[in-house]
Short mmCIF file of C-alpha atoms in Angstrom, two decimals:
data_model
loop_
_atom_site.label_atom_id
_atom_site.label_comp_id
_atom_site.label_asym_id
_atom_site.label_seq_id
_atom_site.Cartn_x
_atom_site.Cartn_y
_atom_site.Cartn_z
CA MET A 1 -7.32 -11.18 -86.73
CA LYS A 2 -4.61 -8.54 -87.19
CA LYS A 3 -7.22 -5.79 -87.59
CA TYR A 4 -9.00 -6.95 -84.42
CA ALA A 5 -5.75 -6.95 -82.42
CA SER A 6 -5.00 -3.39 -83.54
CA LEU A 7 -8.45 -2.23 -82.40
CA ILE A 8 -8.06 -3.83 -78.98
CA ALA A 9 -4.63 -2.18 -78.58
CA ALA A 10 -6.08 1.22 -79.47
CA ILE A 11 -8.92 0.86 -76.96
CA LEU A 12 -6.45 -0.01 -74.22
CA PHE A 13 -4.66 3.27 -74.88
CA VAL A 14 -7.74 5.27 -73.95
CA TRP A 15 -7.61 4.87 -70.21
CA SER A 16 -4.17 6.42 -69.87
CA TYR A 17 -5.08 9.65 -71.66
CA ALA A 18 -5.42 11.64 -68.44
CA GLY A 19 -7.77 14.59 -68.13
CA ALA A 20 -9.74 14.04 -71.34
CA GLN A 21 -13.51 14.48 -71.15
CA THR A 22 -13.98 12.14 -74.10
CA ARG A 23 -12.36 8.83 -74.94
CA HIS A 24 -9.17 8.98 -76.97
CA ALA A 25 -6.91 6.50 -78.66
CA VAL A 26 -3.26 7.36 -78.12
CA TYR A 27 -0.44 6.23 -80.40
CA SER A 28 3.28 6.73 -79.83
CA ILE A 29 6.30 6.96 -82.11
CA GLY A 30 9.89 6.79 -80.82
CA PHE A 31 13.49 7.34 -81.81
CA TYR A 32 16.66 5.85 -80.32
CA ASN A 33 20.33 6.12 -81.24
CA VAL A 34 21.41 2.65 -80.11
CA GLU A 35 25.16 3.49 -80.21
CA ASN A 36 27.15 1.19 -82.44
CA LEU A 37 24.96 -1.86 -82.83
CA PHE A 38 27.48 -3.95 -84.78
CA ASP A 39 27.68 -7.68 -85.28
CA THR A 40 31.02 -9.40 -84.67
CA GLU A 41 31.91 -10.25 -88.27
CA ARG A 42 34.42 -8.27 -90.32
CA ASP A 43 32.91 -6.47 -93.31
CA GLU A 44 35.67 -5.43 -95.70
CA THR A 45 33.46 -2.78 -97.31
CA ILE A 46 33.23 -0.64 -94.15
CA ASN A 47 35.40 0.44 -91.23
CA ASP A 48 34.09 -1.99 -88.60
CA VAL A 49 37.36 -3.59 -87.49
CA ASP A 50 37.03 -2.24 -83.92
CA PHE A 51 33.82 -4.22 -83.55
CA THR A 52 35.34 -7.64 -84.14
CA PRO A 53 36.86 -10.10 -81.63
CA GLU A 54 40.33 -8.94 -82.75
CA GLY A 55 39.45 -5.24 -82.67
CA SER A 56 40.09 -2.59 -80.03
CA TYR A 57 36.78 -3.33 -78.29
CA ASN A 58 37.32 -7.10 -78.30
CA TRP A 59 33.77 -7.31 -79.62
CA THR A 60 32.81 -10.92 -78.92
CA GLU A 61 29.57 -12.79 -79.49
CA ASP A 62 28.83 -12.63 -75.75
CA LYS A 63 29.17 -8.83 -75.70
CA TYR A 64 27.05 -8.55 -78.84
CA ARG A 65 24.30 -10.63 -77.24
CA GLU A 66 24.44 -8.50 -74.09
CA LYS A 67 24.08 -5.38 -76.23
CA LEU A 68 21.08 -6.87 -78.05
CA SER A 69 19.47 -7.80 -74.74
CA ASN A 70 19.93 -4.30 -73.35
CA MET A 71 18.55 -2.64 -76.48
CA ALA A 72 15.57 -4.99 -76.56
CA TYR A 73 14.84 -4.22 -72.91
CA VAL A 74 14.68 -0.47 -73.57
CA LEU A 75 12.74 -0.70 -76.84
CA SER A 76 10.13 -3.07 -75.42
CA ARG A 77 9.35 -0.48 -72.72
CA LEU A 78 9.12 2.64 -74.83
CA GLY A 79 5.70 4.24 -74.49
CA LYS A 80 4.24 1.42 -72.39
CA GLU A 81 3.64 3.58 -69.33
CA THR A 82 1.18 5.59 -71.44
CA THR A 83 0.20 3.35 -74.36
CA THR A 84 -0.30 -0.27 -73.36
CA ALA A 85 0.96 -1.75 -76.63
CA GLY A 86 4.11 0.40 -76.64
CA VAL A 87 5.34 2.41 -79.60
CA ALA A 88 3.75 1.84 -82.99
CA ALA A 89 7.13 2.50 -84.63
CA VAL A 90 10.63 3.51 -83.57
CA GLY A 91 13.40 5.00 -85.68
CA LEU A 92 16.93 3.80 -84.96
CA ALA A 93 20.39 5.20 -85.63
CA GLU A 94 23.82 3.50 -85.62
CA VAL A 95 22.79 0.03 -86.78
CA GLU A 96 25.30 -1.82 -88.95
CA ASN A 97 23.01 -3.89 -91.17
CA ARG A 98 19.75 -5.79 -91.43
CA ARG A 99 21.21 -8.79 -89.64
CA VAL A 100 21.59 -6.88 -86.35
CA LEU A 101 17.99 -5.69 -86.67
CA GLU A 102 16.74 -9.23 -87.24
CA ASP A 103 18.71 -10.38 -84.20
CA LEU A 104 17.33 -7.45 -82.19
CA VAL A 105 13.62 -8.08 -82.87
CA ALA A 106 14.18 -11.76 -82.01
CA THR A 107 15.66 -10.89 -78.59
CA GLY A 108 13.98 -10.78 -75.18
CA ASP A 109 10.53 -9.20 -74.92
CA LEU A 110 10.74 -7.96 -78.50
CA ALA A 111 10.56 -11.55 -79.72
CA GLU A 112 6.94 -11.72 -78.55
CA MET A 113 5.96 -8.31 -79.96
CA GLY A 114 6.24 -9.30 -83.63
CA TRP A 115 7.98 -6.16 -84.86
CA ASP A 116 8.93 -5.75 -88.53
CA ILE A 117 11.87 -3.92 -90.12
CA VAL A 118 12.50 -1.21 -92.71
CA HIS A 119 16.19 -0.87 -93.55
CA TYR A 120 18.46 0.12 -96.43
CA ASP A 121 22.26 -0.03 -96.50
CA SER A 122 23.78 3.44 -96.71
CA PRO A 123 27.25 4.46 -97.92
CA ASP A 124 28.50 5.62 -94.50
CA ARG A 125 32.16 4.63 -94.16
CA ARG A 126 31.68 3.31 -90.63
CA GLY A 127 28.77 1.28 -91.92
CA VAL A 128 26.11 2.70 -89.63
CA ASP A 129 22.59 3.16 -91.00
CA VAL A 130 19.19 4.39 -89.89
CA ALA A 131 16.21 2.05 -89.77
CA LEU A 132 12.62 1.77 -88.63
CA LEU A 133 11.13 -0.97 -86.47
CA TYR A 134 7.35 -1.10 -86.29
CA ASN A 135 4.44 -3.00 -84.79
CA PRO A 136 2.38 -4.17 -87.80
CA ARG A 137 -0.77 -4.30 -85.64
CA LEU A 138 -0.51 -0.54 -85.17
CA PHE A 139 1.39 0.74 -88.20
CA THR A 140 1.00 -0.60 -91.74
CA VAL A 141 3.84 0.30 -94.10
CA ILE A 142 2.73 1.48 -97.55
CA SER A 143 6.06 2.63 -98.96
CA SER A 144 9.64 3.39 -97.99
CA LYS A 145 12.56 5.14 -99.66
CA PRO A 146 16.13 6.11 -98.72
CA TYR A 147 17.38 9.58 -99.68
CA LYS A 148 21.08 9.97 -100.36
CA TYR A 149 23.01 12.83 -98.79
CA VAL A 150 24.97 14.90 -101.34
CA HIS A 151 27.15 17.83 -100.28
CA PRO A 152 27.36 20.23 -103.26
CA ASP A 153 30.94 21.25 -102.47
CA MET A 154 32.17 17.80 -101.42
CA PRO A 155 30.85 15.18 -103.85
CA ASP A 156 33.06 12.45 -102.35
CA TYR A 157 31.76 12.96 -98.82
CA VAL A 158 29.36 10.20 -97.71
CA THR A 159 27.19 9.73 -94.66
CA ARG A 160 23.95 8.09 -93.62
CA ASP A 161 20.93 8.14 -95.92
CA GLN A 162 17.68 9.64 -94.68
CA LEU A 163 14.76 7.23 -94.56
CA LEU A 164 11.16 8.04 -95.48
CA VAL A 165 8.52 5.51 -94.43
CA SER A 166 4.84 6.15 -95.16
CA GLY A 167 2.12 4.09 -93.55
CA ILE A 168 -1.28 3.90 -91.90
CA MET A 169 -1.66 4.47 -88.15
CA GLY A 170 -5.00 4.97 -86.48
CA GLY A 171 -6.65 4.85 -89.89
CA GLU A 172 -4.60 7.81 -91.15
CA LEU A 173 -1.63 8.27 -93.47
CA ILE A 174 1.53 9.18 -91.54
CA HIS A 175 4.97 9.96 -93.00
CA LEU A 176 8.05 9.20 -90.87
CA ILE A 177 11.47 10.64 -91.76
CA VAL A 178 14.36 9.01 -89.86
CA ASN A 179 17.64 10.94 -89.64
CA HIS A 180 21.20 10.70 -88.38
CA TRP A 181 22.89 13.90 -89.52
CA PRO A 182 26.69 14.23 -89.87
CA SER A 183 28.68 14.25 -86.65
CA ARG A 184 30.56 17.20 -85.19
CA PHE A 185 33.86 15.69 -86.29
CA GLY A 186 35.31 19.14 -87.00
CA GLY A 187 33.73 20.77 -83.97
CA LYS A 188 30.64 22.91 -84.13
CA THR A 189 32.12 24.80 -87.10
CA SER A 190 31.40 21.73 -89.19
CA ASN A 191 27.73 22.74 -89.11
CA THR A 192 27.68 23.21 -92.89
CA TYR A 193 27.45 19.40 -93.18
CA ARG A 194 24.34 19.36 -91.02
CA GLU A 195 22.86 22.34 -92.82
CA VAL A 196 23.07 20.32 -96.03
CA ALA A 197 21.38 17.43 -94.18
CA ALA A 198 18.67 19.83 -93.01
CA GLU A 199 18.12 20.95 -96.61
CA LEU A 200 17.57 17.33 -97.61
CA THR A 201 15.10 16.75 -94.77
CA LYS A 202 13.24 19.92 -95.69
CA HIS A 203 13.16 18.82 -99.33
CA ILE A 204 11.53 15.52 -98.31
CA ALA A 205 8.99 17.29 -96.09
CA ASP A 206 8.24 19.94 -98.74
CA SER A 207 7.67 17.23 -101.35
CA LEU A 208 5.09 15.65 -99.06
CA TYR A 209 3.48 19.03 -98.42
CA ASN A 210 3.40 19.79 -102.14
CA ALA A 211 1.45 16.59 -102.71
CA ASP A 212 -0.90 17.35 -99.81
CA ILE A 213 -0.68 20.46 -97.62
CA ASN A 214 -2.36 18.43 -94.86
CA SER A 215 0.33 15.73 -94.87
CA LYS A 216 1.04 14.38 -91.39
CA ILE A 217 4.81 14.24 -91.05
CA ILE A 218 7.04 13.20 -88.15
CA ILE A 219 10.75 14.00 -88.49
CA MET A 220 12.90 12.16 -85.96
CA GLY A 221 16.56 11.58 -85.44
CA ASP A 222 19.96 12.30 -83.99
CA LEU A 223 20.56 15.66 -85.64
CA ASN A 224 23.96 16.28 -83.98
CA ASP A 225 22.71 19.82 -83.36
CA ASP A 226 20.49 21.41 -80.74
CA PRO A 227 17.10 23.00 -81.51
CA ILE A 228 18.67 26.48 -81.49
CA ASP A 229 21.35 25.66 -84.08
CA SER A 230 20.97 27.05 -87.59
CA SER A 231 20.52 23.66 -89.25
CA VAL A 232 17.37 22.97 -87.23
CA LYS A 233 16.06 26.45 -86.44
CA VAL A 234 16.81 28.24 -89.73
CA VAL A 235 17.36 25.73 -92.55
CA LEU A 236 14.75 23.19 -91.49
CA GLY A 237 12.63 25.97 -90.01
CA ALA A 238 11.41 23.98 -86.98
CA LYS A 239 9.63 26.40 -84.66
CA ARG A 240 9.84 26.71 -80.89
CA LYS A 241 6.15 27.40 -80.27
CA GLU A 242 3.03 25.88 -81.79
CA SER A 243 1.61 29.38 -82.35
CA GLU A 244 4.52 30.19 -84.69
CA VAL A 245 3.80 27.34 -87.08
CA LYS A 246 1.97 28.14 -90.30
CA PRO A 247 0.50 25.67 -92.84
CA GLY A 248 3.40 23.88 -94.50
CA GLY A 249 5.57 24.54 -91.46
CA LEU A 250 7.16 22.45 -88.72
CA PHE A 251 7.04 22.39 -84.91
CA ASN A 252 9.93 21.16 -82.78
CA THR A 253 8.20 19.20 -80.02
CA THR A 254 11.47 18.79 -78.10
CA TRP A 255 12.58 22.44 -77.94
CA SER A 256 10.93 23.07 -74.56
CA PHE A 257 13.16 20.42 -72.97
CA PHE A 258 16.26 22.20 -74.24
CA ASP A 259 15.05 25.49 -72.72
CA LYS A 260 14.97 23.73 -69.34
CA GLY A 261 18.48 22.31 -69.73
CA ILE A 262 17.18 18.80 -70.35
CA GLY A 263 18.89 16.73 -73.04
CA THR A 264 19.46 13.30 -74.51
CA LEU A 265 23.27 13.05 -74.31
CA THR A 266 26.17 14.77 -72.58
CA TYR A 267 29.48 16.19 -73.77
CA GLN A 268 32.08 17.34 -71.27
CA GLY A 269 29.48 17.25 -68.52
CA LYS A 270 26.92 19.38 -70.40
CA TRP A 271 23.61 18.13 -71.76
CA ASN A 272 22.81 18.46 -75.45
CA LEU A 273 19.49 17.70 -77.13
CA PHE A 274 20.52 16.16 -80.44
CA ASP A 275 17.71 13.58 -80.50
CA GLN A 276 14.63 15.48 -81.61
CA ILE A 277 11.09 14.92 -82.88
CA ILE A 278 9.68 17.55 -85.24
CA ILE A 279 6.14 17.44 -86.61
CA SER A 280 4.06 19.03 -89.34
CA GLU A 281 1.51 21.79 -88.76
CA SER A 282 -1.27 19.37 -89.64
CA LEU A 283 -0.59 17.44 -86.41
CA LEU A 284 -1.25 20.55 -84.29
CA GLY A 285 -4.57 21.93 -83.05
CA LYS A 286 -7.47 20.99 -80.84
CA ASP A 287 -9.64 19.17 -83.38
CA ARG A 288 -9.00 15.62 -82.23
CA SER A 289 -11.33 14.01 -84.72
CA THR A 290 -8.03 13.18 -86.41
CA LEU A 291 -4.61 12.32 -84.95
CA LYS A 292 -3.08 15.35 -83.22
CA PHE A 293 -0.02 16.04 -81.10
CA TRP A 294 -0.45 15.44 -77.38
CA LYS A 295 3.02 15.45 -75.81
CA THR A 296 6.67 14.44 -76.17
CA GLU A 297 8.83 12.56 -73.70
CA ILE A 298 12.54 12.01 -73.21
CA PHE A 299 12.72 8.44 -71.94
CA ASN A 300 15.10 9.14 -69.06
CA ARG A 301 14.92 6.25 -66.61
CA ASP A 302 17.24 5.59 -63.70
CA PHE A 303 18.61 2.34 -65.13
CA LEU A 304 19.78 4.23 -68.25
CA ILE A 305 22.02 6.60 -66.26
CA GLU A 306 25.62 5.90 -65.19
CA LYS A 307 26.03 5.97 -61.40
CA GLN A 308 29.81 6.15 -61.12
CA GLY A 309 33.10 6.83 -62.86
CA ARG A 310 33.98 9.04 -65.79
CA TYR A 311 30.44 9.26 -67.18
CA LYS A 312 28.54 9.57 -63.88
CA GLY A 313 25.19 11.27 -64.44
CA SER A 314 25.28 10.66 -68.22
CA PRO A 315 23.50 7.99 -70.26
CA LYS A 316 25.12 4.64 -69.48
CA ARG A 317 26.98 3.65 -72.63
CA THR A 318 28.28 0.30 -73.81
CA PHE A 319 31.97 1.11 -73.21
CA SER A 320 33.97 3.37 -70.92
CA GLY A 321 36.99 3.93 -73.11
CA ASN A 322 37.70 0.42 -74.36
CA THR A 323 36.28 -1.24 -71.25
CA PHE A 324 32.96 -3.02 -71.70
CA ILE A 325 30.57 -1.82 -68.96
CA ASN A 326 27.44 -3.50 -70.34
CA GLY A 327 25.47 -0.30 -70.65
CA TYR A 328 22.83 0.80 -73.12
CA SER A 329 23.66 3.84 -75.26
CA ASP A 330 25.26 7.25 -74.95
CA HIS A 331 21.88 8.69 -76.04
CA LEU A 332 18.42 8.61 -74.46
CA PRO A 333 15.31 7.72 -76.49
CA VAL A 334 12.57 10.23 -77.33
CA ILE A 335 8.85 9.55 -77.84
CA VAL A 336 5.99 11.57 -79.32
CA TYR A 337 2.34 10.83 -78.48
CA LEU A 338 -0.60 11.47 -80.82
CA ALA A 339 -4.23 11.37 -79.67
CA LYS A 340 -7.51 10.92 -81.51
CA GLU A 341 -11.11 10.89 -80.26
CA ILE A 342 -12.96 7.62 -80.65
CA SER A 343 -16.71 7.14 -80.70
CA ASP A 344 -18.69 4.36 -79.06
#
């Protein structure tokens, strides 16, 4: 029954693949920094006191449920304007634990979509992790593994793990690497932390390439750097143009947005594009007998944008200062679409 449902979902994708002379199945993968998805309970092992009823945000059960509802609303709509079944999988950043993920997939429209969870606790002092939610009708998990961040000059420094999830989508093996690189806590000069994170991501991708040069890899995440920064452009080696990518290389599908001044978050009134999707060379090209890159989208919808006040024109966040404004996140989601020819 599960196999049949997946086939029906794939066929439904075909009609929205505009301009194709042959029928295609289209699959989508997303990423979303959900901005501090914490439960209300105090965890003495992390610094989550602000997100408790007694904390600075007065984080009550009602506010938590509103946050879950808002996140579920966005996630349930990702990719649906193009792919009827929505995203096959979505990477998340800034989730506190598995409990919030279980609450999330049981909320609103997500409750009917039957999504599953891949999550590991990381050593981040604030307690925020990365995770992957996925539709098991469209993506079958084979394996998953967290990779610990280690700064060679700062062994006591801890941050989020990077998450590798390998699975089958559209009958093909796909590797997803979910990231949330260190923040710009020391300003942009703190880029050495993100360069170390980029080295780890590249190590994961290179390991996959070493096993199979045709590995299909999707790197996603809040990189806390723009496509032009050294961590992404130089260390990771993600290229601006498809024509620049050689076998074993990487293409930054989101770079073109940055060139146009389009981003996923704002700082001091200026857009940055920290949330990026980077893919392997094997997902490029015109031979659509296998899954290949079609397009990328920043999911910028009117309801996600603040209409007034301090953050007018920016993504509508959960709080303005310490005031709960019942928003969504200070980041916008990103989505990549892959297409594959199907025969009668």
